[in-house]
Amino acid sequence: MARADRWGGLRLYRLRALRRVVPHAEGPITRVSVAAADSEIGVKHSVLLHGFVVLVDYMGNDDAIVQAARVSYGKGTKSVRDDRGLIRYLLRHRHTTPFEMVEFKFLVRLPIFVARQWVRHRTASLNEVSARYSVLEEEYEVPLPEEVRYQSTVNRQGRGGPLPADVVERFRSDLERVSQDAYRVYEQALKDGVARETARLVLPVAYYTQWYWKINLHNLFHFLSLRLDPHAQEEIRLYAAELDRIARTVCPIAFEAFDDYQLGGLSLSRREQRAVRSLLEGKSPTDACRDAGMPLTREDGKAMTTGEGVEFLAKLERIRSLP
Ligand SMILES: Cc1cc2nc3c(=O)[nH]c(=O)nc-3n(C[C@H](O)[C@H](O)[C@H](O)COP(=O)(O)OP(=O)(O)OC[C@H]3O[C@@H](n4cnc5c(N)ncnc54)[C@H](O)[C@@H]3O)c2cc1C
């Protein structure tokens, strides 16, 4: 009996606590909405041949980041730093948790070869259409002629210069034929009663899949900084660009900070800093790289095409070409 009283008392205490008005430094709590983002909800933005990105919902905005940060820093900071300054300070100093307070849910239709790169980002939630349950549509990606190019000689993972037109056209028509043939086999298998989960094995990675994808702003910044980068494959970059464009309607100030400190930022290793010091002392980039232990030539005298020195020169080029 005494035990039951104790639990009963505890329940009553909890109820009272829930009914109390939640104290909040900035006034009453209301659901935030951003007009520009609200008008994006449900709008289908085409990407590639059959793909799209749709903003399904979002939670929070720039104010939510500020609100979360002020729980840590207290009301007093308002007079010292305005909201924009605070958001920029947070991102600059990698105080990232307030950025987790903003969430986005997207519906995305994308080719399987892009999806395979996309799912490597583990810090999001996703639900994908099941090809065990549903029949996939006959929709496959065929790159534009200008996107079918030589294998790059400097980047083992990338594309290089333009191919002869006949090679491009042969590849594109072969891709069409193989994709269509595969779908005929898929249809026949389904007609013959082969289970959908087995029949789908014949469909190539150019075929499309679809998913809901939910991610917070901190993790979206990480995704975007990797997938907007010129080293990422063109197709996923197109999706990243669309996500970026839509998400910045929700929290434009945070994205401005992202542009300045993450996307447009540049990290310098200790060796690179030594090379910068040599440059400031008036040495040539070649000597600066050599002194810093990042030589630009091999022992046989040939110019290096990869490595730290080459990457450092690319960083200098990026600085030189700043608008
Ligand atoms: C240009 C490019 C080329 C690539 N090439 C290849 C390739 O050839 N082969 C290949 O396999 N992959 C490749 N990838 C994928 C890459 O290795 C990453 O898997 C992908 O970019 C996701 O990065 P992430 O793990 O940082 O992101 P997320 O999974 O979103 O994780 C975000 C952060 O959370 C932390 N985290 C998450 N899970 C763990 C964990 N289990 N343990 C520790 N920390 C964790 C890490 O700090 C991580 O940076 C490539 C990616 C890019 C952008």
CSV table of N, CA and C and ligand atoms in Angstrom, one decimal, residues 117 120-124 157 219 222 226-227 231-233, ligand 1:
chain,number,residue,atom,x,y,z
A,117,GLN,N,25.5,6.3,-53.6
A,117,GLN,CA,26.4,7.3,-53.0
A,117,GLN,C,25.8,8.0,-51.8
A,120,ARG,N,25.5,6.5,-48.2
A,120,ARG,CA,26.7,6.5,-47.4
A,120,ARG,C,26.7,7.5,-46.3
A,121,HIS,N,25.8,8.4,-46.4
A,121,HIS,CA,25.6,9.5,-45.3
A,121,HIS,C,24.7,8.9,-44.3
A,122,ARG,N,25.3,8.5,-43.2
A,122,ARG,CA,24.5,7.6,-42.2
A,122,ARG,C,23.7,8.5,-41.2
A,123,THR,N,23.9,9.8,-41.2
A,123,THR,CA,23.3,10.6,-40.2
A,123,THR,C,22.0,11.2,-40.6
A,124,ALA,N,21.2,10.4,-41.4
A,124,ALA,CA,19.9,10.9,-41.9
A,124,ALA,C,19.0,9.7,-41.7
A,157,GLN,N,38.5,9.0,-60.1
A,157,GLN,CA,37.1,8.9,-59.9
A,157,GLN,C,36.3,9.8,-60.8
A,219,ASN,N,23.9,18.0,-40.1
A,219,ASN,CA,24.3,16.8,-41.0
A,219,ASN,C,24.1,17.2,-42.5
A,222,HIS,N,27.1,18.9,-43.6
A,222,HIS,CA,28.2,17.9,-43.9
A,222,HIS,C,27.9,17.2,-45.3
A,226,LEU,N,30.3,17.8,-48.8
A,226,LEU,CA,30.9,16.7,-49.6
A,226,LEU,C,30.4,16.5,-51.0
A,227,ARG,N,29.0,16.7,-51.1
A,227,ARG,CA,28.4,16.4,-52.4
A,227,ARG,C,28.2,17.6,-53.3
A,231,HIS,N,34.7,17.3,-56.6
A,231,HIS,CA,35.2,15.9,-56.6
A,231,HIS,C,34.0,14.9,-56.6
A,232,ALA,N,32.8,15.4,-56.2
A,232,ALA,CA,31.7,14.5,-56.1
A,232,ALA,C,31.2,14.3,-57.6
A,233,GLN,N,30.5,13.2,-57.8
A,233,GLN,CA,30.0,12.9,-59.1
A,233,GLN,C,28.9,13.9,-59.5
B,1,LIG,C1,34.1,12.5,-53.6
B,1,LIG,C2,33.8,11.3,-52.8
B,1,LIG,C3,34.4,10.1,-53.2
B,1,LIG,C4,34.1,8.9,-52.5
B,1,LIG,N1,34.6,7.7,-52.9
B,1,LIG,C5,34.3,6.6,-52.2
B,1,LIG,C6,34.9,5.3,-52.6
B,1,LIG,O1,35.6,5.2,-53.5
B,1,LIG,N2,34.6,4.2,-51.9
B,1,LIG,C7,33.7,4.3,-50.8
B,1,LIG,O2,33.5,3.3,-50.1
B,1,LIG,N3,33.2,5.5,-50.4
B,1,LIG,C8,33.5,6.6,-51.0
B,1,LIG,N4,33.0,7.8,-50.6
B,1,LIG,C9,32.1,7.8,-49.5
B,1,LIG,C10,32.8,8.4,-48.2
B,1,LIG,O3,33.9,7.5,-47.8
B,1,LIG,C11,31.8,8.5,-47.1
B,1,LIG,O4,31.3,7.3,-46.8
B,1,LIG,C12,30.7,9.5,-47.4
B,1,LIG,O5,31.2,10.7,-48.0
B,1,LIG,C13,29.9,9.8,-46.1
B,1,LIG,O6,30.7,10.6,-45.3
B,1,LIG,P1,30.6,10.5,-43.8
B,1,LIG,O7,30.9,9.2,-43.2
B,1,LIG,O8,31.5,11.7,-43.2
B,1,LIG,O9,29.1,11.0,-43.5
B,1,LIG,P2,28.0,10.5,-42.5
B,1,LIG,O10,27.8,9.0,-42.6
B,1,LIG,O11,26.8,11.4,-42.7
B,1,LIG,O12,28.6,10.7,-41.1
B,1,LIG,C14,28.8,12.1,-40.7
B,1,LIG,C15,29.9,12.0,-39.6
B,1,LIG,O13,29.4,11.2,-38.5
B,1,LIG,C16,30.4,10.5,-38.0
B,1,LIG,N5,30.1,9.0,-38.1
B,1,LIG,C17,29.0,8.5,-38.6
B,1,LIG,N6,29.0,7.2,-38.5
B,1,LIG,C18,30.2,6.9,-37.9
B,1,LIG,C19,30.8,5.6,-37.5
B,1,LIG,N7,30.2,4.5,-37.7
B,1,LIG,N8,32.0,5.7,-36.9
B,1,LIG,C20,32.6,6.9,-36.7
B,1,LIG,N9,32.1,8.1,-37.1
B,1,LIG,C21,30.9,8.0,-37.6
B,1,LIG,C22,31.7,10.9,-38.7
B,1,LIG,O14,32.3,11.9,-38.1
B,1,LIG,C23,31.2,11.3,-40.0
B,1,LIG,O15,32.0,12.2,-40.7
B,1,LIG,C24,33.2,9.0,-51.3
B,1,LIG,C25,32.7,10.2,-51.0
B,1,LIG,C26,33.0,11.4,-51.7
B,1,LIG,C27,32.4,12.7,-51.3
